[in-house]
CSV table of C-alpha atoms and ligand atoms in Angstrom, one decimal:
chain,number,residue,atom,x,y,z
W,192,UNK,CA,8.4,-25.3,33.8
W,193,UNK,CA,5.3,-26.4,31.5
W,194,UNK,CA,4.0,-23.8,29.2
W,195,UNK,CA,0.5,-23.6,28.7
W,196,UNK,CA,0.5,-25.6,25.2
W,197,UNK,CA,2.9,-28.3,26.6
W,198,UNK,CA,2.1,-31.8,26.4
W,199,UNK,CA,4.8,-33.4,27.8
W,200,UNK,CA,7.4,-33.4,25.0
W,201,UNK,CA,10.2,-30.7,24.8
W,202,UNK,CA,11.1,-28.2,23.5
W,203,UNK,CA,14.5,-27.4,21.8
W,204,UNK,CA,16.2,-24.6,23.7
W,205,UNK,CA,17.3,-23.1,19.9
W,206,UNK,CA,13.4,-23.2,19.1
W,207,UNK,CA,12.3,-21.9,22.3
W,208,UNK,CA,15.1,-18.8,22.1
W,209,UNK,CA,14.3,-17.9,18.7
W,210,UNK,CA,10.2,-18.6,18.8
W,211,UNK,CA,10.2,-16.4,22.1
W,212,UNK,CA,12.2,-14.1,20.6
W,213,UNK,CA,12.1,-10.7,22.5
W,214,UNK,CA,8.9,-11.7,23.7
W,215,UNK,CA,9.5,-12.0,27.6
W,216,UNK,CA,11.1,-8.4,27.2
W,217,UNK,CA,8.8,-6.4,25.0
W,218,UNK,CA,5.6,-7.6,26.7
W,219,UNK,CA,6.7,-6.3,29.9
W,220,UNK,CA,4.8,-3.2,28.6
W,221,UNK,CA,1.4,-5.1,27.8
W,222,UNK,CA,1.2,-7.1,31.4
W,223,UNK,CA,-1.1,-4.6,33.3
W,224,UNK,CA,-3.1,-4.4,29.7
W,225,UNK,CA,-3.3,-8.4,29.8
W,226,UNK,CA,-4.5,-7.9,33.5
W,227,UNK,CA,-7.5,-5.7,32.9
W,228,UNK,CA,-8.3,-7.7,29.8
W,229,UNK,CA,-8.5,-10.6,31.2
W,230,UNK,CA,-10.1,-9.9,34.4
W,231,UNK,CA,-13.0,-8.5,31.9
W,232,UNK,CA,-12.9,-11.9,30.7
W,233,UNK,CA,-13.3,-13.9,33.2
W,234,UNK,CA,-16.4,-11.6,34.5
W,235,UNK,CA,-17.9,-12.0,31.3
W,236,UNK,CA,-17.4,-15.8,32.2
W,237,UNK,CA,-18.9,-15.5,35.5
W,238,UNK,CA,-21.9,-13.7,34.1
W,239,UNK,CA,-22.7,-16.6,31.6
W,240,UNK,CA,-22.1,-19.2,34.6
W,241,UNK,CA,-19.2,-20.4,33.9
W,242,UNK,CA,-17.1,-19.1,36.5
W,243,UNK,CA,-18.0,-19.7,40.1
W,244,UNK,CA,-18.3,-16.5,42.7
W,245,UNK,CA,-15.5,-17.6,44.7
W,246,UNK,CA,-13.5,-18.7,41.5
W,247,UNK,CA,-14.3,-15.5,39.7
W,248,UNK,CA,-13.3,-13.3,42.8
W,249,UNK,CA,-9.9,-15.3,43.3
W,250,UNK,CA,-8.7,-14.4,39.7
W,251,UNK,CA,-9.7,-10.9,39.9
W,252,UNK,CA,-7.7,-10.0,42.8
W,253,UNK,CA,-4.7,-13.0,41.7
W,254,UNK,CA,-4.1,-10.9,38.7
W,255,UNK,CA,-4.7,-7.3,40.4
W,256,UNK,CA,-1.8,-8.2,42.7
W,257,UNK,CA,0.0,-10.0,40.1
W,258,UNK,CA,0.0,-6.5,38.0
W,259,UNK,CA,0.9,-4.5,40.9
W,260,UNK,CA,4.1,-6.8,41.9
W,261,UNK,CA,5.1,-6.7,38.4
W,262,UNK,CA,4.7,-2.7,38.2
W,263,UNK,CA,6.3,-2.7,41.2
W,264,UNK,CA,9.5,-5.0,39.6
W,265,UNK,CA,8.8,-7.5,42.0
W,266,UNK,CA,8.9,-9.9,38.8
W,267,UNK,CA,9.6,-10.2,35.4
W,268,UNK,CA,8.3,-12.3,32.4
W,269,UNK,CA,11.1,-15.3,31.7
W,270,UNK,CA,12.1,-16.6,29.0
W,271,UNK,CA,10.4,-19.9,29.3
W,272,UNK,CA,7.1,-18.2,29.7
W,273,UNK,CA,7.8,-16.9,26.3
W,274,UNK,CA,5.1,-13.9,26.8
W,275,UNK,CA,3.0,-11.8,28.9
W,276,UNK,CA,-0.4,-14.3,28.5
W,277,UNK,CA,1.5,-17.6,29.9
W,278,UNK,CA,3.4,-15.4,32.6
W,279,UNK,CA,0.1,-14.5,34.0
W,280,UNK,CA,-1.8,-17.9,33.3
W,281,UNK,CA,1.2,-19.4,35.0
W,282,UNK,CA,1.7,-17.2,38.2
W,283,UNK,CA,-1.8,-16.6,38.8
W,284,UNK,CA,-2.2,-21.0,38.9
W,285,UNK,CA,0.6,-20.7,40.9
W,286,UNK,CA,-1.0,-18.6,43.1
W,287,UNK,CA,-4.7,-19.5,43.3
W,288,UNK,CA,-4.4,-23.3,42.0
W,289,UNK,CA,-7.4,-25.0,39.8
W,290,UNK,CA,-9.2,-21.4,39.2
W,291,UNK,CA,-6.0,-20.3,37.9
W,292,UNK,CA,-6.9,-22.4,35.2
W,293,UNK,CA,-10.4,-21.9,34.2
W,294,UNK,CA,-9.6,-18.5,33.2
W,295,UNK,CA,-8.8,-19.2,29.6
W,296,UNK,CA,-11.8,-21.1,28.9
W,297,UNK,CA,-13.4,-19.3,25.6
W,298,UNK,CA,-10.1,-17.4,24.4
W,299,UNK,CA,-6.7,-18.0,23.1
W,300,UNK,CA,-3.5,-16.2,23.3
W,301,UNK,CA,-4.6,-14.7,19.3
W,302,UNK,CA,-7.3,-12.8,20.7
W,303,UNK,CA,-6.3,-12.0,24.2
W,304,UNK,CA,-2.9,-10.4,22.7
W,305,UNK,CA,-5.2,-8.3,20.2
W,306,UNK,CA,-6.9,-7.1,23.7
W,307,UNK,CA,-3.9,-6.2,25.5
W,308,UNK,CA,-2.7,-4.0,22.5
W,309,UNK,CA,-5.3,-1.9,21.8
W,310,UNK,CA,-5.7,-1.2,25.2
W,311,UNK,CA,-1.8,-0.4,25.3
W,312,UNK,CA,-1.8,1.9,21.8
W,313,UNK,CA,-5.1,3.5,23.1
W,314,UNK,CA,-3.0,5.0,25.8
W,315,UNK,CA,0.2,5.4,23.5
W,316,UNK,CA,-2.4,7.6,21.0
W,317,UNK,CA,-3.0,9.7,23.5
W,318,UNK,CA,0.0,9.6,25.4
W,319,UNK,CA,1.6,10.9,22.2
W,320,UNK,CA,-0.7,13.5,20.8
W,321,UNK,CA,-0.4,15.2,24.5
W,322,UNK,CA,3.4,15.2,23.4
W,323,UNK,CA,3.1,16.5,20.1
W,324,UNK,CA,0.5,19.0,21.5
W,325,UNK,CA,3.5,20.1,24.1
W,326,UNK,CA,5.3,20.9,21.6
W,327,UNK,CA,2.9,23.1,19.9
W,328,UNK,CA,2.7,24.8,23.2
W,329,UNK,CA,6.4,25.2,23.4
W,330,UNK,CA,6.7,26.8,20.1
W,331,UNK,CA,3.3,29.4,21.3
W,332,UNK,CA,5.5,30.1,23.9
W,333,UNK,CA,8.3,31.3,21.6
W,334,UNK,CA,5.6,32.9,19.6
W,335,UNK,CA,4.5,34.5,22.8
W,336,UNK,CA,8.7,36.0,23.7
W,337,UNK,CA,9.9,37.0,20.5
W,338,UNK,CA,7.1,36.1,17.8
W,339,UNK,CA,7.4,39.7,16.6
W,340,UNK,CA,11.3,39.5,15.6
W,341,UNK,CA,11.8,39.8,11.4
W,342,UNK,CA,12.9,36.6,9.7
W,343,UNK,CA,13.4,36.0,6.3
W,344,UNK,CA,11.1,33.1,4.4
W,345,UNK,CA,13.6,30.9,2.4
W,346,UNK,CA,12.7,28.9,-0.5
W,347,UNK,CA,15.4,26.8,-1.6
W,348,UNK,CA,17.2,28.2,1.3
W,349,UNK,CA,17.5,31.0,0.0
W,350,UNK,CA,15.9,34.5,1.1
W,351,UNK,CA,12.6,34.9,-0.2
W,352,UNK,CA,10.2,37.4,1.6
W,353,UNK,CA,10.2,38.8,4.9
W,354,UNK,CA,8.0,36.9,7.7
W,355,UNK,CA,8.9,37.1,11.3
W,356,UNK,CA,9.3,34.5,14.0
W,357,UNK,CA,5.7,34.2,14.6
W,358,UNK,CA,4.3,33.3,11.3
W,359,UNK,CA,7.8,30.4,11.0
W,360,UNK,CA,6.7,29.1,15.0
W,361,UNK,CA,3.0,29.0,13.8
W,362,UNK,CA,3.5,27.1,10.9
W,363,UNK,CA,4.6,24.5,12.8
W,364,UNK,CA,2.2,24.6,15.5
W,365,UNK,CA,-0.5,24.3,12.8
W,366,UNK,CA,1.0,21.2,11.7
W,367,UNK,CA,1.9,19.7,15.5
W,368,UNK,CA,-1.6,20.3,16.1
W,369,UNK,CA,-3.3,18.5,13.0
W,370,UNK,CA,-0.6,15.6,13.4
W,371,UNK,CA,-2.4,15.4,17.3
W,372,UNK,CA,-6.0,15.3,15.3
W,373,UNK,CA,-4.6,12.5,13.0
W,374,UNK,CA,-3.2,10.5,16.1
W,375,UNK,CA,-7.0,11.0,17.7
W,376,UNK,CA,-8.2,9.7,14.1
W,377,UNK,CA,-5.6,6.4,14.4
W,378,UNK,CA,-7.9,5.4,17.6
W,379,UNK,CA,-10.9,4.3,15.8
W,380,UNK,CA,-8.8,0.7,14.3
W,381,UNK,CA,-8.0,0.3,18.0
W,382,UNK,CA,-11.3,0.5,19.7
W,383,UNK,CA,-12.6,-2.6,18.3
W,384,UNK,CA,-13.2,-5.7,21.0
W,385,UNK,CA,-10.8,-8.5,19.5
W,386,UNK,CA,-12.2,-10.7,22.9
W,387,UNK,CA,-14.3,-13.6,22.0
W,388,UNK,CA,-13.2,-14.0,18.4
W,389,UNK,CA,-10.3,-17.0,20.7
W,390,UNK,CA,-8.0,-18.4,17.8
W,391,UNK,CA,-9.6,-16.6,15.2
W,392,UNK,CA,-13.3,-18.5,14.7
W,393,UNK,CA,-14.9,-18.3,18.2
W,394,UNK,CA,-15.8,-20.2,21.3
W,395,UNK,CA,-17.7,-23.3,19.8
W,396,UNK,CA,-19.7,-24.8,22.7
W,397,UNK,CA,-19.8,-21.4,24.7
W,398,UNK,CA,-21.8,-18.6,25.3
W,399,UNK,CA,-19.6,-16.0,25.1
W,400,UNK,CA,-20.7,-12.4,25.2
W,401,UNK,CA,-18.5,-10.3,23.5
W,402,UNK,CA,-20.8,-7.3,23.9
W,403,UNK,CA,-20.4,-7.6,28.1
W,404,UNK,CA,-16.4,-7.2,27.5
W,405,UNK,CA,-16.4,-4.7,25.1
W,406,UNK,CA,-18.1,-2.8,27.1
W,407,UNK,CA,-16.2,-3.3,30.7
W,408,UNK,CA,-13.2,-2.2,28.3
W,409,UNK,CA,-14.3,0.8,26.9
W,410,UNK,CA,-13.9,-0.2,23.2
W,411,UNK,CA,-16.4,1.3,21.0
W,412,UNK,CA,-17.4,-1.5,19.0
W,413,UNK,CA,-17.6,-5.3,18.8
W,414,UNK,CA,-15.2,-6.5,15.5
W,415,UNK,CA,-16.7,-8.5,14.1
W,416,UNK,CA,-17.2,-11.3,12.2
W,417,UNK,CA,-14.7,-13.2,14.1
W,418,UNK,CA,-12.8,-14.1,10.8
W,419,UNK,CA,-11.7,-10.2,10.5
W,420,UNK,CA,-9.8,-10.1,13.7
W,421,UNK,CA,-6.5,-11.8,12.5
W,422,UNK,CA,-6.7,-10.2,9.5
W,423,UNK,CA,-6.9,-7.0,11.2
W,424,UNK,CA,-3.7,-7.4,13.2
W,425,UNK,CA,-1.1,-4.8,12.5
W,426,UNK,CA,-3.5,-2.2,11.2
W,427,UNK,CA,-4.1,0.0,14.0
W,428,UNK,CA,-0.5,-0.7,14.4
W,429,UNK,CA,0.5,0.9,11.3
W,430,UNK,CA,-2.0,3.3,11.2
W,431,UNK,CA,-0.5,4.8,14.4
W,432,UNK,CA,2.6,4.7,13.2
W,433,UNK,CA,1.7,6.3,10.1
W,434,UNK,CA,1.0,9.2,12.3
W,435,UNK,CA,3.8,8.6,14.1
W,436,UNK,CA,6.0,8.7,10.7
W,437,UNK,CA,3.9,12.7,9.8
W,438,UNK,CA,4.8,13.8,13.3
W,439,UNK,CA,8.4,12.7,13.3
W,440,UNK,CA,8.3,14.4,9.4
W,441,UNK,CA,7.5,17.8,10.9
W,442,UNK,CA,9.8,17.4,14.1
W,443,UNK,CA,12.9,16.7,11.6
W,444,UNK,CA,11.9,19.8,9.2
W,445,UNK,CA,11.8,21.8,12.4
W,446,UNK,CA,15.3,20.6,13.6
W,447,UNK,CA,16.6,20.7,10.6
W,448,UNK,CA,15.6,24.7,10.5
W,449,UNK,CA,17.5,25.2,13.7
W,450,UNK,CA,19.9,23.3,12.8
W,451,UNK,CA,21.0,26.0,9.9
W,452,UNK,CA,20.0,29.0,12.3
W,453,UNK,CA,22.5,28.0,14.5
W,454,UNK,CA,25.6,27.6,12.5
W,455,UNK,CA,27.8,30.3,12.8
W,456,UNK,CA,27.4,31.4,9.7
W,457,UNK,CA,23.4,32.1,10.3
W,458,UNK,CA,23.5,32.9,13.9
W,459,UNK,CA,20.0,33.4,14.3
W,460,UNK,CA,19.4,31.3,17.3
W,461,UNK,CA,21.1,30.7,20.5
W,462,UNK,CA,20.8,27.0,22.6
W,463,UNK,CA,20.8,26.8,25.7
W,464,UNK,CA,23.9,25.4,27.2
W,465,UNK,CA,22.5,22.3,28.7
W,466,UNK,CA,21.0,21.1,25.2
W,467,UNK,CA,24.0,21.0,23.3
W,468,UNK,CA,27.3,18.5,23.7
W,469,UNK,CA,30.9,19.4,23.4
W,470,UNK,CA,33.6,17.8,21.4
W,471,UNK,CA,36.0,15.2,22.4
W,472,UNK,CA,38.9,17.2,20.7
W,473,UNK,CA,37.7,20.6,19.9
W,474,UNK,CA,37.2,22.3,23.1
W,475,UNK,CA,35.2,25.1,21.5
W,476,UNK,CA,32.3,23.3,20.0
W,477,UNK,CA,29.0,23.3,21.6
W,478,UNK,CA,27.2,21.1,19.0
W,479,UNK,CA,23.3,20.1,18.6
W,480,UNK,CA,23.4,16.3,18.3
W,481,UNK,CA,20.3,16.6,20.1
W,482,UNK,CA,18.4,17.7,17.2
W,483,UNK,CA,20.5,15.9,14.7
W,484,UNK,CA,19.4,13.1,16.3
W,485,UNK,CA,15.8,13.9,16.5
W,486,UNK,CA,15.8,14.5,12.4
W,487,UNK,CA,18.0,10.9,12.3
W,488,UNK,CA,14.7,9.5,14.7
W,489,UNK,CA,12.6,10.3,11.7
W,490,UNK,CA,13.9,7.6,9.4
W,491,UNK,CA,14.0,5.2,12.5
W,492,UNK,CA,10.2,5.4,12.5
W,493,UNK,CA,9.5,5.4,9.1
W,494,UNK,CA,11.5,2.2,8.8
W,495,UNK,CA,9.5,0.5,11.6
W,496,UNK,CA,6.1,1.9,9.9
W,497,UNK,CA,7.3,-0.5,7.1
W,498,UNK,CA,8.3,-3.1,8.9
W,499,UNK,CA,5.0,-3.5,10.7
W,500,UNK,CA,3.4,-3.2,6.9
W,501,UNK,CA,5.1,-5.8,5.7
W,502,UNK,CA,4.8,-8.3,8.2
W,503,UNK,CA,0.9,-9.4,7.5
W,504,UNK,CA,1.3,-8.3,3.7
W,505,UNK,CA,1.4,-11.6,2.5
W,506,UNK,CA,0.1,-13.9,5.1
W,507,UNK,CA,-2.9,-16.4,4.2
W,508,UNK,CA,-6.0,-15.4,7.0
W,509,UNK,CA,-5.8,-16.9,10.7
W,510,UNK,CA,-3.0,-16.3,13.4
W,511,UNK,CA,0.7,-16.6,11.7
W,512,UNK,CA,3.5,-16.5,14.0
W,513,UNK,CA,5.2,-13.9,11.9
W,514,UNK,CA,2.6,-11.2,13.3
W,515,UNK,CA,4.7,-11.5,16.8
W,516,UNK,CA,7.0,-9.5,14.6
W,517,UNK,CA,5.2,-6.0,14.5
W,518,UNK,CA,5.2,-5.8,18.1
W,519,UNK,CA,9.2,-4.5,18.5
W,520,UNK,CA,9.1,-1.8,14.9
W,521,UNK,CA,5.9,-0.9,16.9
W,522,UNK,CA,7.0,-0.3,20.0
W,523,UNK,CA,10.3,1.2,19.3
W,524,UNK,CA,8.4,3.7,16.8
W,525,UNK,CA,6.0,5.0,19.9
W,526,UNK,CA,8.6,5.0,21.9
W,527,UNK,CA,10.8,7.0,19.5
W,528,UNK,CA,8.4,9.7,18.8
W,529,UNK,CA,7.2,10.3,22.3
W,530,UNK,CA,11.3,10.8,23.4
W,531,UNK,CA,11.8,13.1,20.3
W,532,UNK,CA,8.9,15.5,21.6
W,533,UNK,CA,10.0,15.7,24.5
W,534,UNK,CA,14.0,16.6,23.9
W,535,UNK,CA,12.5,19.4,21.5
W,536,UNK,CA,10.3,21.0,23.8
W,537,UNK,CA,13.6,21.0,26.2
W,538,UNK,CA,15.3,22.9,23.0
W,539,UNK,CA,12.6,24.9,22.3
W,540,UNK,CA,12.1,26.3,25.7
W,541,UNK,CA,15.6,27.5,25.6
W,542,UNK,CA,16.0,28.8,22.4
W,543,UNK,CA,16.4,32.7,21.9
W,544,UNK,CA,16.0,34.1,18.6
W,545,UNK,CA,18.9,36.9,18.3
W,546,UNK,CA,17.3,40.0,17.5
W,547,UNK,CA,20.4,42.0,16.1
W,548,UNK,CA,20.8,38.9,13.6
W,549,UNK,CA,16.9,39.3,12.7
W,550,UNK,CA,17.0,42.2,11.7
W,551,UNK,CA,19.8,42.4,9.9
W,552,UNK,CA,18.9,39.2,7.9
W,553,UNK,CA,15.5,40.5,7.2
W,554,UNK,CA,16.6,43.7,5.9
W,555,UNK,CA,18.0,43.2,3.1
W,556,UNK,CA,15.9,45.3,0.6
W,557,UNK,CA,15.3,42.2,-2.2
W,558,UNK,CA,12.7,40.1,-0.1
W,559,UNK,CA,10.5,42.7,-0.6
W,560,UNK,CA,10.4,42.4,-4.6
W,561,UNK,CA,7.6,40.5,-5.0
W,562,UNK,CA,6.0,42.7,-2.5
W,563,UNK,CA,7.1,45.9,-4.8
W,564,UNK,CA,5.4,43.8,-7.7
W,565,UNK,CA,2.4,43.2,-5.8
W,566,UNK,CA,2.0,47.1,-4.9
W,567,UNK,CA,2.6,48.4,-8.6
W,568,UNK,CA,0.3,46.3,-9.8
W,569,UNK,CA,-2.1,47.3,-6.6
W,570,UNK,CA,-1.5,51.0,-7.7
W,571,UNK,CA,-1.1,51.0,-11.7
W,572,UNK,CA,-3.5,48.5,-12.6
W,573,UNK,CA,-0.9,47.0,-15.0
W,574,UNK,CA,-0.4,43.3,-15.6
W,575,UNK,CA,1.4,40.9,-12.3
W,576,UNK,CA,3.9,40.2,-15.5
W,577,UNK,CA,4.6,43.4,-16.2
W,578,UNK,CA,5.4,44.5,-12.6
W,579,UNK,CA,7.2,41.8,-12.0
W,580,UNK,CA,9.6,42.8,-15.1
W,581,UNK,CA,9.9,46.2,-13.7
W,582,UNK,CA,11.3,45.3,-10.1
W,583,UNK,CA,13.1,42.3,-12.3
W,584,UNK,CA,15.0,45.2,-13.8
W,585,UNK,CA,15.2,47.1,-10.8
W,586,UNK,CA,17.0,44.7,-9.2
W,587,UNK,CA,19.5,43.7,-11.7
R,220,LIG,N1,3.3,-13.6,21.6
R,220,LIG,C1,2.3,-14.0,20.6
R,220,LIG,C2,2.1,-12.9,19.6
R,220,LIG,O1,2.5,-11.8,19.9
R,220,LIG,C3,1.0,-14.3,21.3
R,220,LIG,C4,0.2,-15.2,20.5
R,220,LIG,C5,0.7,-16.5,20.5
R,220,LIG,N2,-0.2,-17.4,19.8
R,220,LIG,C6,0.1,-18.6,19.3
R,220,LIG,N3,-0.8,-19.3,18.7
R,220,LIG,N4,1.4,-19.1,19.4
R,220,LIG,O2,1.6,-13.1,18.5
């Protein structure tokens, strides 16, 4: 087969594996991204005349039906084709002949795989603050069954004052719920038009309207000038993960919480059977890999949020190869956090809090020191220090 850039020569098949990388794999997920993108394009081209109607139609509905029999796993990208953009540009001449290939007049791969991503992490952004929203809803609902149980407050892990069930689930919903607001905030580095800026300095020669794509696409703004756009790579990219990393923080803290409730020793919570594994030698243990694994997922992402950082860190301006790189950290990273909401809402809509344990946990007269502090000082007037020597002594 020829790829798009070939000029007869070829190419070594250790060059080709290791350039393509796990390209053809990981842009399976930005094909129907490269599809709307770039039938945008080519009616921004048809607009400015440079696209016939019959041309112009014939590429539209090539790569509609191109999109569809690839959703449909009718066909995926090859290695050869090394990515999403040549697959397409490929079948689509296949398919339609010449027109196929006026579509690429006025971009290049640089620009059009900007497109295709930030069309794609729109949808992850949102796709993932509906899951961390869920679960904030999950933990309302356990708020909702048995938010009025005692619980002790730990510092340190150990008892501090009494709270109850409701406060601890609401902490966490307050943070689930800001973590949503800061993956809303990660959008506005992805709605910027990348279209029109080609290899990185324009379409000399053309009219291109980047204003007419931006808007079919729904991005909020033209970037511009066209210099900024490589230089921009990986920054919406990290910026999501960023939020990513903050979510995945407060999913860990939460897990690791039940985790200690539900040792033995604790027994504060109870799992349901179907979210926890057995032993391959201990046929008593019901164990909670699930959320061990969920606090492990944390350092998962934050290690791709730094390895989409440092992939541009150092590069001079322009398209670099090495920005191919960001796309697998950044991928696994979305794809990582959205699983990990979803296995603890499972959790979390099965978990019972065990009143007996509650109470008995939360009783113990010493949480309420500071509290007897608070109250002589409330009552007496004297000096917080001076209370708080009193119940000191108290308690010896
Ligand atoms: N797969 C490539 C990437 O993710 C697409 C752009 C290739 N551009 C190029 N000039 N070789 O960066």
């Amino acid at each position: 087969m020829t790829r798009l850039w070939d000029k007869g020569g070829q190419l070594d098949e250790t060059v080709l594996r290791y350039t393509a990388g796990e390209d053809h794999r990981l842009d399976s997920r930005l094909v129907a991204y490269d599809v709307r993108a770039s039938i945008a394009h080519a009616a921004m081209l048809h607009a400015a005349g440079y696209l016939s109607d019959q041309d112009k139609a014939a590429i539209a509905d090539g790569l509609e039906a191109l999109g569809k029999e690839h959703a449909a796993g009718e066909w995926a990208i090859s290695l050869e084709e090394e990515d999403a953009h040549t697959a397409l540009e490929r079948r689509l001449t296949a398919r339609i002949g010449e027109a196929g290939g006026r579509v690429h007049l006025g971009r290049s791969r640089n620009d059009q795989v900007l497109a295709a991503l930030r069309l794609y992490l729109k949808d992850a952004a949102f796709d993932l603050r509906r899951a961390a929203n869920a679960v904030a809803d999950e933990l309302d609902g356990l708020n909702a069954r048995q938010g009025r149980l005692p619980l002790p407050g730990y510092t340190h892990m150990q008892p501090a004052m009494p709270i109850s069930v409701g406060l601890w689930a609401c902490g966490f919903v307050g943070e689930l719920r800001d973590d949503a607001a800061g993956l809303a905030g990660a959008v506005r580095r992805m709605d910027r038009n990348p279209l029109g800026s080609g290899a990185g300095f324009g379409a000399p020669g053309l009219n291109i309207d980047r204003e007419q794509t931006r808007a079919r696409l729904g991005f909020a703004e033209v970037q511009a000038p066209v210099t900024s756009v490589q230089l921009s790579r990986g920054k919406a990219e990290a910026g999501l993960l960023f939020e990513c990393a903050l979510l995945m923080q407060d999913l860990g803290r939460l897990a690791s919480d039940l985790l200690l409730f539900y040792t033995r020793e604790f027994s504060l919570v109870r799992l349901a059977d179907e979210v926890t594994t057995g032993s391959s030698i201990m046929p008593q243990k019901r164990n909670p890999d699930a959320l061990e694994l969920v606090r492990g997922a944390g350092a998962a992402v934050r290690g791709c949020l730094l390895e989409v950082l440092g992939a541009p860190a150092s590069l001079p301006s322009g398209y670099q190869r090495d920005l191919q790189r960001i796309k697998a950290p950044l991928f696994r990273g979305i794809d990582l956090t959205g699983e990990s909401c979803a296995v603890i809402c499972r959790i979390v809509r099965g978990l019972r809090f065990v009143p007996e344990r509650c109470e008995e946990l939360a009783s113990a007269p010493d949480l309420r020191a500071a509290e007897r502090a608070n109250r002589l000082v409330a009552e007496q007037g004297i000096s917080f220090r001076k209370a708080y020597r009193k119940v000191a002594k108290q308690e010896e």
